[in-house]
mmCIF file of C-alpha atoms in Angstrom:
data_model
loop_
_atom_site.group_PDB
_atom_site.id
_atom_site.type_symbol
_atom_site.label_atom_id
_atom_site.label_comp_id
_atom_site.label_asym_id
_atom_site.label_seq_id
_atom_site.Cartn_x
_atom_site.Cartn_y
_atom_site.Cartn_z
ATOM 1 C CA MET A 68 -1.522 -45.492 13.602
ATOM 2 C CA MET A 69 -0.878 -44.168 10.221
ATOM 3 C CA ILE A 70 1.679 -41.339 9.959
ATOM 4 C CA GLY A 71 0.432 -40.146 6.623
ATOM 5 C CA ASN A 72 -3.082 -41.070 5.618
ATOM 6 C CA ASN A 73 -2.323 -39.253 2.392
ATOM 7 C CA ILE A 74 -2.282 -41.654 -0.477
ATOM 8 C CA HIS A 75 1.126 -40.325 -1.611
ATOM 9 C CA TYR A 76 2.754 -41.241 1.701
ATOM 10 C CA ILE A 77 1.094 -44.699 1.673
ATOM 11 C CA LYS A 78 2.452 -45.223 -1.927
ATOM 12 C CA ALA A 79 5.919 -43.966 -0.906
ATOM 13 C CA TYR A 80 5.981 -46.339 2.088
ATOM 14 C CA THR A 81 4.859 -49.235 0.045
ATOM 15 C CA GLU A 82 7.576 -48.670 -2.539
ATOM 16 C CA VAL A 83 10.270 -48.352 -0.061
ATOM 17 C CA ASN A 84 8.954 -51.605 1.589
ATOM 18 C CA CYS A 85 9.136 -53.384 -1.750
ATOM 19 C CA LEU A 86 12.593 -51.891 -2.498
ATOM 20 C CA LEU A 87 13.811 -53.257 0.896
ATOM 21 C CA GLU A 88 12.954 -56.730 -0.278
ATOM 22 C CA TYR A 89 15.540 -56.460 -3.138
ATOM 23 C CA LEU A 90 18.394 -55.033 -1.015
ATOM 24 C CA PRO A 91 21.113 -57.127 0.307
ATOM 25 C CA GLN A 92 20.731 -58.091 3.949
ATOM 26 C CA SER A 93 23.777 -55.940 4.995
ATOM 27 C CA TYR A 94 21.753 -52.795 4.104
ATOM 28 C CA ILE A 95 18.700 -53.995 5.990
ATOM 29 C CA ASP A 96 20.896 -54.850 9.103
ATOM 30 C CA ARG A 97 21.984 -51.228 9.235
ATOM 31 C CA LEU A 98 18.332 -50.012 9.633
ATOM 32 C CA PRO A 99 16.684 -49.810 13.097
ATOM 33 C CA LYS A 100 14.023 -52.483 13.634
ATOM 34 C CA LYS A 101 11.451 -49.626 14.572
ATOM 35 C CA LEU A 102 12.019 -48.105 11.204
ATOM 36 C CA ILE A 103 11.518 -51.374 9.330
ATOM 37 C CA GLU A 104 8.305 -51.976 11.354
ATOM 38 C CA LEU A 105 7.015 -48.411 10.580
ATOM 39 C CA ILE A 106 7.659 -48.816 6.809
ATOM 40 C CA LYS A 107 5.887 -52.169 6.850
ATOM 41 C CA ARG A 108 3.007 -50.898 9.002
ATOM 42 C CA GLN A 109 2.498 -47.783 6.741
ATOM 43 C CA SER A 110 2.608 -49.697 3.474
ATOM 44 C CA ASN A 111 -0.410 -50.937 1.687
ATOM 45 C CA GLU A 112 -0.278 -54.529 0.517
ATOM 46 C CA GLN A 113 -2.952 -53.996 -2.285
ATOM 47 C CA TYR A 114 -0.641 -51.470 -3.973
ATOM 48 C CA LYS A 115 1.254 -53.277 -6.736
ATOM 49 C CA ILE A 116 4.719 -52.206 -7.541
ATOM 50 C CA ASN A 117 6.960 -53.176 -10.410
ATOM 51 C CA ILE A 118 10.679 -53.055 -9.871
ATOM 52 C CA ASP A 119 12.943 -53.840 -12.679
ATOM 53 C CA ILE A 120 16.223 -55.257 -11.158
ATOM 54 C CA ASN A 121 17.960 -54.582 -14.404
ATOM 55 C CA LYS A 122 17.549 -50.775 -13.891
ATOM 56 C CA SER A 123 19.303 -48.537 -11.490
ATOM 57 C CA LEU A 124 17.500 -46.991 -8.576
ATOM 58 C CA LEU A 125 17.256 -43.639 -10.406
ATOM 59 C CA GLU A 126 15.749 -45.226 -13.438
ATOM 60 C CA GLN A 127 12.873 -46.812 -11.467
ATOM 61 C CA ASN A 128 9.455 -45.110 -11.693
ATOM 62 C CA PHE A 129 9.228 -44.112 -8.030
ATOM 63 C CA SER A 130 7.232 -41.111 -6.633
ATOM 64 C CA THR A 131 9.030 -37.998 -5.500
ATOM 65 C CA LYS A 132 8.074 -38.824 -1.800
ATOM 66 C CA THR A 133 9.635 -42.293 -2.260
ATOM 67 C CA LYS A 134 12.931 -40.900 -3.488
ATOM 68 C CA ASP A 135 12.859 -38.428 -0.581
ATOM 69 C CA LEU A 136 12.418 -41.290 1.949
ATOM 70 C CA ILE A 137 15.314 -43.330 0.266
ATOM 71 C CA ALA A 138 17.419 -40.207 0.354
ATOM 72 C CA VAL A 139 16.886 -39.781 4.101
ATOM 73 C CA ILE A 140 17.470 -43.410 4.815
ATOM 74 C CA ASN A 141 20.660 -43.346 2.733
ATOM 75 C CA TYR A 142 21.935 -40.225 4.503
ATOM 76 C CA ASN A 143 21.245 -41.482 8.008
ATOM 77 C CA TYR A 144 21.885 -45.253 7.768
ATOM 78 C CA TRP A 145 23.870 -46.335 4.685
ATOM 79 C CA SER A 146 26.355 -43.454 4.020
ATOM 80 C CA THR A 147 29.878 -43.180 5.368
ATOM 81 C CA ASP A 148 30.974 -39.997 7.029
ATOM 82 C CA GLU A 149 32.745 -38.893 3.818
ATOM 83 C CA GLU A 150 29.501 -39.566 1.726
ATOM 84 C CA ARG A 151 27.482 -37.711 4.323
ATOM 85 C CA GLN A 152 29.682 -34.722 3.990
ATOM 86 C CA GLN A 153 29.345 -34.733 0.315
ATOM 87 C CA LEU A 154 25.539 -35.045 0.527
ATOM 88 C CA LYS A 155 25.476 -32.324 3.106
ATOM 89 C CA ASN A 156 27.495 -30.026 0.660
ATOM 90 C CA LYS A 157 25.102 -31.030 -2.284
ATOM 91 C CA PHE A 158 22.125 -30.182 -0.107
ATOM 92 C CA TYR A 159 23.608 -26.909 0.871
ATOM 93 C CA GLU A 160 24.375 -26.015 -2.689
ATOM 94 C CA ASN A 161 20.801 -26.935 -3.832
ATOM 95 C CA GLU A 162 19.246 -24.908 -0.962
ATOM 96 C CA LYS A 163 21.441 -21.881 -1.792
ATOM 97 C CA ARG A 164 20.544 -22.048 -5.444
ATOM 98 C CA TYR A 165 16.826 -22.255 -4.573
ATOM 99 C CA GLN A 166 17.036 -19.420 -2.092
ATOM 100 C CA THR A 167 18.746 -17.215 -4.919
ATOM 101 C CA GLU A 168 15.958 -18.124 -7.301
ATOM 102 C CA LEU A 169 13.369 -17.102 -4.703
ATOM 103 C CA LEU A 170 15.196 -13.803 -4.016
ATOM 104 C CA GLU A 171 15.357 -13.063 -7.662
ATOM 105 C CA LYS A 172 11.709 -13.775 -8.148
ATOM 106 C CA TYR A 173 10.251 -12.255 -5.047
ATOM 107 C CA ASN A 174 12.902 -9.553 -4.197
ATOM 108 C CA PRO A 175 11.385 -7.135 -1.655
ATOM 109 C CA ASN A 176 13.310 -4.153 -3.186
ATOM 110 C CA ASP A 177 11.887 -4.893 -6.635
ATOM 111 C CA ILE A 178 8.332 -5.158 -5.353
ATOM 112 C CA PHE A 179 8.432 -1.348 -4.386
ATOM 113 C CA LYS A 180 9.991 -0.449 -7.678
ATOM 114 C CA LYS A 181 7.139 -2.140 -9.555
ATOM 115 C CA LYS A 182 4.649 -0.418 -7.406
ATOM 116 C CA GLU A 183 6.153 3.016 -8.120
ATOM 117 C CA ALA A 184 6.099 2.181 -11.846
ATOM 118 C CA LYS A 185 2.396 1.418 -11.621
ATOM 119 C CA THR A 186 1.633 4.717 -9.859
ATOM 120 C CA ASP A 187 3.435 6.698 -12.610
ATOM 121 C CA VAL A 188 1.184 5.084 -15.129
ATOM 122 C CA THR A 189 -1.966 6.062 -13.117
ATOM 123 C CA GLU A 190 -0.699 9.607 -12.822
ATOM 124 C CA ASN A 191 -0.212 9.846 -16.649
ATOM 125 C CA ILE A 192 -3.727 8.765 -17.115
ATOM 126 C CA GLU A 193 -5.093 11.284 -14.673
ATOM 127 C CA THR A 194 -3.179 14.232 -16.248
ATOM 128 C CA ASN A 195 -4.525 13.277 -19.649
ATOM 129 C CA LEU A 196 -8.100 13.377 -18.486
ATOM 130 C CA GLN A 197 -9.966 16.742 -19.001
ATOM 131 C CA MET A 198 -12.924 18.046 -17.293
ATOM 132 C CA VAL A 199 -16.045 18.102 -19.515
ATOM 133 C CA GLU A 200 -18.529 20.752 -18.765
ATOM 134 C CA TYR A 201 -22.055 19.390 -18.498
ATOM 135 C CA LYS A 202 -24.661 21.474 -20.076
ATOM 136 C CA GLU A 203 -28.337 21.029 -19.651
ATOM 137 C CA ASN A 204 -30.506 21.023 -22.558
ATOM 138 C CA ILE A 205 -33.194 23.619 -23.015
ATOM 139 C CA PHE A 206 -36.156 21.620 -21.740
ATOM 140 C CA ARG A 207 -34.257 20.516 -18.571
ATOM 141 C CA ARG A 208 -33.513 24.206 -17.874
ATOM 142 C CA ILE A 209 -37.091 25.282 -18.297
ATOM 143 C CA LEU A 210 -38.296 22.317 -16.043
ATOM 144 C CA ASN A 211 -35.726 23.340 -13.368
ATOM 145 C CA LYS A 212 -36.952 27.020 -13.381
ATOM 146 C CA ILE A 213 -40.509 26.016 -12.947
ATOM 147 C CA LYS A 214 -39.463 23.687 -10.008
ATOM 148 C CA ARG A 215 -37.633 26.628 -8.296
ATOM 149 C CA ILE A 216 -40.742 28.770 -8.515
ATOM 150 C CA PHE A 217 -42.965 26.225 -6.716
ATOM 151 C CA ILE A 218 -40.312 25.276 -4.118
#
């Protein structure tokens, strides 16, 4: 059973599986056996990964989903209580900053102000328009009189 058939998830599980091979056994011992089995089952052996052991984890060319998986594993299994609290505070700050950006971008109060500004523009256009009187040419008037006689 594949959890994520999406190629991005398969790539992420494969990268995490490859990364686990380079970690010390003490880190792997902290992980539940079911999680290790899941990672191995979801990974694709045909996908080739190049890990440079001279670079840090952040410098590796991992996908965003891989970094997310590593962050969750780190938070749940490898962090101490103090580190978890620091990570929780960082997550909270990031979420708060993200929500503030969303509020600035999609503020419901500003949506109505923008709508009112648009209606002012249309009202100005309507007031500047004038009625033009339509005058029939002489031939049209004669033809209309002849039609009225026979109708």
